[in-house]
PDB file of C-alpha atoms in Angstrom:
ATOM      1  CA  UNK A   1       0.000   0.000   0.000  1.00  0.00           C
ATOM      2  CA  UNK A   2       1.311   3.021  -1.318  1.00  0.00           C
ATOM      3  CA  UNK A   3       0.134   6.240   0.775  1.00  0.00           C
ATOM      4  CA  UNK A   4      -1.037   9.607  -0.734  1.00  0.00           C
ATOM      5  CA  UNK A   5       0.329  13.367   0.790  1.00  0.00           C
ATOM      6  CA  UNK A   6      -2.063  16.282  -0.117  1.00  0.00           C
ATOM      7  CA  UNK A   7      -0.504  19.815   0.240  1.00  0.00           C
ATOM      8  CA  UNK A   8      -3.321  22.473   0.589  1.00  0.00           C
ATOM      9  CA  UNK A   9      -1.947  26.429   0.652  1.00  0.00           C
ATOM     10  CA  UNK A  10      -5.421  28.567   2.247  1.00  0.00           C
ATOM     11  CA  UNK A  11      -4.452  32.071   2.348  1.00  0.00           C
ATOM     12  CA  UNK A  12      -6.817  33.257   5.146  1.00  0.00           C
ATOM     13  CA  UNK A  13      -8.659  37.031   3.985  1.00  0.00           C
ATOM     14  CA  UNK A  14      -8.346  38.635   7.513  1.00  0.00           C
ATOM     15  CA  UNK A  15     -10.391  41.519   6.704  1.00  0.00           C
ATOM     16  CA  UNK A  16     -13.281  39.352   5.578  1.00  0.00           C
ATOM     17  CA  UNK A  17     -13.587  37.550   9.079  1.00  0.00           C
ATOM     18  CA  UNK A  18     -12.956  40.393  10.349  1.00  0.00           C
ATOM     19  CA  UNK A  19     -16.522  41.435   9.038  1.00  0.00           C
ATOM     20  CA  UNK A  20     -18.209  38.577   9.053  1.00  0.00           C
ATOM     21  CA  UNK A  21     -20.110  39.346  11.871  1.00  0.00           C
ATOM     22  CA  UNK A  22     -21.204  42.729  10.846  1.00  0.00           C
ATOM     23  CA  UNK A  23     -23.187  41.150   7.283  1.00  0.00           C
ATOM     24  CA  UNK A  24     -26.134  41.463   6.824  1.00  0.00           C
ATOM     25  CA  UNK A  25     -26.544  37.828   6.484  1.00  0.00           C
ATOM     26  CA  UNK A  26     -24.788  36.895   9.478  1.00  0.00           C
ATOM     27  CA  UNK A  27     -27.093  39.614  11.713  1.00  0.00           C
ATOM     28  CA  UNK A  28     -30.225  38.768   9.710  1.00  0.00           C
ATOM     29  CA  UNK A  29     -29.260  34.461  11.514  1.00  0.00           C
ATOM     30  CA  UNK A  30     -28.571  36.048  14.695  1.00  0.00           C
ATOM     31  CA  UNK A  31     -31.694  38.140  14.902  1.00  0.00           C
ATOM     32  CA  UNK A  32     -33.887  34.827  14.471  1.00  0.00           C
ATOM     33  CA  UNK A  33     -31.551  32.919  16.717  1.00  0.00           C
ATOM     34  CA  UNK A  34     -32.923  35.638  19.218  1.00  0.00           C
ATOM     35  CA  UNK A  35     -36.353  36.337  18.053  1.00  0.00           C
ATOM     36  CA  UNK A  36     -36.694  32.442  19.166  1.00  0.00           C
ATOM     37  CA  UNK A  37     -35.052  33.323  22.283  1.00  0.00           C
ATOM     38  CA  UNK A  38     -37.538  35.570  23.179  1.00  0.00           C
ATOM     39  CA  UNK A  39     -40.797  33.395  22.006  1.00  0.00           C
ATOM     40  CA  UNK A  40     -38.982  31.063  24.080  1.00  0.00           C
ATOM     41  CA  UNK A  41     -38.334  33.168  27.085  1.00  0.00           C
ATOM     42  CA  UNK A  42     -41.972  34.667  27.029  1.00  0.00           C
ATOM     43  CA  UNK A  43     -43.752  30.833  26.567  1.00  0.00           C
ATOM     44  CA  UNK A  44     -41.955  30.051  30.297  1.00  0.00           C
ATOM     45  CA  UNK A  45     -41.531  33.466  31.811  1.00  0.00           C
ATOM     46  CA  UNK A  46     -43.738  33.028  35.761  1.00  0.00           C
ATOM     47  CA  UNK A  47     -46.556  35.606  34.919  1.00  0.00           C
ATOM     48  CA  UNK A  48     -47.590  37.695  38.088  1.00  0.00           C
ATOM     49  CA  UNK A  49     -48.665  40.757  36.542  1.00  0.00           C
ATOM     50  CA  UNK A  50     -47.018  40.085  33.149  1.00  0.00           C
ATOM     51  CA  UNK A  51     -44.906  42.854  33.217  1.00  0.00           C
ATOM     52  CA  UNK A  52     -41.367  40.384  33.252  1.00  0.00           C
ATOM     53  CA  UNK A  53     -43.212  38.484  30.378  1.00  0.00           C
ATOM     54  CA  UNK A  54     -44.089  41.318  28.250  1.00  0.00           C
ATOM     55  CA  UNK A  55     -40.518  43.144  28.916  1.00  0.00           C
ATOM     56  CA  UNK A  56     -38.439  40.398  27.000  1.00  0.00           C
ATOM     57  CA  UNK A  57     -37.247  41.151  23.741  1.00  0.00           C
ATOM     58  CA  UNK A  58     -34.722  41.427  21.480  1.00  0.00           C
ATOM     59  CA  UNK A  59     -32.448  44.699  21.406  1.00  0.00           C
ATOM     60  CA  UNK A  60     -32.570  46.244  18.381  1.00  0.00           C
ATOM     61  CA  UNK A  61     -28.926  47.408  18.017  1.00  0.00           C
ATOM     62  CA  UNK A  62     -25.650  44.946  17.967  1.00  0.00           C
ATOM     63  CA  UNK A  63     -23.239  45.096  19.923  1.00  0.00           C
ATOM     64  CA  UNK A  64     -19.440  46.616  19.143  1.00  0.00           C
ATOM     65  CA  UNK A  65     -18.668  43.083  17.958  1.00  0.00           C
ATOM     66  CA  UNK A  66     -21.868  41.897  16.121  1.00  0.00           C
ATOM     67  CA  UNK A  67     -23.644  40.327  19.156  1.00  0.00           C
ATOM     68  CA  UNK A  68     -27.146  40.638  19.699  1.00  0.00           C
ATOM     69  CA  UNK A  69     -29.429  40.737  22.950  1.00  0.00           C
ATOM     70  CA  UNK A  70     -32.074  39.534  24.231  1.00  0.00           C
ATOM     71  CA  UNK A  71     -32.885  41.388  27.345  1.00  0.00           C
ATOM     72  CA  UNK A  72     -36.043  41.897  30.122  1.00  0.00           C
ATOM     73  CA  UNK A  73     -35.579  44.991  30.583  1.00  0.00           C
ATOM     74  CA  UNK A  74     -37.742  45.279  34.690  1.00  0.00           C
ATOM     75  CA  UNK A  75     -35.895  46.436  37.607  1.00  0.00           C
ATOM     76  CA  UNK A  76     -36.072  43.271  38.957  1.00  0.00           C
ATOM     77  CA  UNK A  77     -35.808  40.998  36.223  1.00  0.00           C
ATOM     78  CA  UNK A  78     -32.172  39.841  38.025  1.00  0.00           C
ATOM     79  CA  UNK A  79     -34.461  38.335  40.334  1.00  0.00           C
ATOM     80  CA  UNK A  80     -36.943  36.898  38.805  1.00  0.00           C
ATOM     81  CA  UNK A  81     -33.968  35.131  36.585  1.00  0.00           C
ATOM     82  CA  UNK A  82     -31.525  34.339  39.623  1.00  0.00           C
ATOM     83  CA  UNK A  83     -34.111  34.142  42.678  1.00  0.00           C
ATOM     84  CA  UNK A  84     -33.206  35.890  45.694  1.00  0.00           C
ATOM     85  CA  UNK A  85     -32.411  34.051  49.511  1.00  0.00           C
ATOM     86  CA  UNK A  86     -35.839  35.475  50.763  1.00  0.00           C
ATOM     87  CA  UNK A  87     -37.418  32.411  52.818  1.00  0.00           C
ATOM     88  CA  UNK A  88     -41.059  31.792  54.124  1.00  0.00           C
ATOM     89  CA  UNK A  89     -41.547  31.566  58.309  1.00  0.00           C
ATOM     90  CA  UNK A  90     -41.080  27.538  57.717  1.00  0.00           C
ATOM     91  CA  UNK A  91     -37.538  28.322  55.705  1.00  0.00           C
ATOM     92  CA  UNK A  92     -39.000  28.124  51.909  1.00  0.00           C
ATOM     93  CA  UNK A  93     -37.630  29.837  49.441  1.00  0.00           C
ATOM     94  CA  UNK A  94     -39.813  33.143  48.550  1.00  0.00           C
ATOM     95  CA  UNK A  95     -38.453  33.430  45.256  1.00  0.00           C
ATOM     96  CA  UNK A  96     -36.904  30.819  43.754  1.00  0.00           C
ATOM     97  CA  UNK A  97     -34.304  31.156  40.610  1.00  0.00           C
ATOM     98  CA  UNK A  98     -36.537  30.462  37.481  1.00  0.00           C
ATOM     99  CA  UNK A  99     -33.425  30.937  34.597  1.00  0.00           C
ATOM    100  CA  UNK A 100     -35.888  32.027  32.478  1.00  0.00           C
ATOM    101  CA  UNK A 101     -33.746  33.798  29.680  1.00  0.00           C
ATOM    102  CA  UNK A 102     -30.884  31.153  30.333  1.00  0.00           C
ATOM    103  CA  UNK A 103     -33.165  28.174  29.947  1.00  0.00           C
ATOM    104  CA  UNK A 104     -34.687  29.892  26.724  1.00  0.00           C
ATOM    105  CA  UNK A 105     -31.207  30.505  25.289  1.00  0.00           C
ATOM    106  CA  UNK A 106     -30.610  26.584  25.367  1.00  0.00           C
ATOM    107  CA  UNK A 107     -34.017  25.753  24.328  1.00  0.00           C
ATOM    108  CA  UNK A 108     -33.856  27.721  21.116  1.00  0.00           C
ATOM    109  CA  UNK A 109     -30.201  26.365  20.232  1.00  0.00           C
ATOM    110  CA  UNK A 110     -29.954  25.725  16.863  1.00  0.00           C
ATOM    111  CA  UNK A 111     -27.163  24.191  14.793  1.00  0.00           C
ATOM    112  CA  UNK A 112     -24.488  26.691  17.233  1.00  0.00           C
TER     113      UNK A 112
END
């Protein structure tokens, strides 16, 4: 058996991955990625007086690097998301962590 050597040369175009984030193609993937992020996010978000479920959305500019957000943008979203150490008289948790945004991130995945 005789074996076989491949040479392959890539010149890498720094400036194009550079930009890659910034397309519009690349943004217009990210956007849905989010958009299901949010349907997500609001289909599981606890509902008291709906104002945590009707504050998530996407942000409508990227970041310095091409990222886009999702956000719930309540004063106390932190909480709602990460709980706090408030317990009952019997030593219950008050307000238990519900990882609502972090739980829809994973659920909308994708092919990432």
């Amino acid at each position: 058996m005789s074996g076989t050597e491949v040479h392959i040369e890539v010149d890498i175009d720094d400036d194009a991955l550079h930009n890659l984030p910034y397309t519009r193609a690349v943004q217009d993937d990210l956007e849905r990625r989010m958009d299901r992020v949010v349907e997500t996010a609001q289909a599981i978000a606890p509902v008291d007086t709906g104002r945590y479920k009707a504050s998530i959305h996407r942000v409508p500019d990227h970041g310095v690097n091409g990222e886009v957000f999702v956000e719930a943008n309540v004063h106390y979203a932190i909480y709602v998301e990460h709980g706090t150490r408030q317990t009952d008289r019997h030593g219950r948790s008050i307000h238990p962590p519900r990882y609502t945004l972090s739980t829809a991130l994973d659920a909308a995945g994708g092919d990432h």
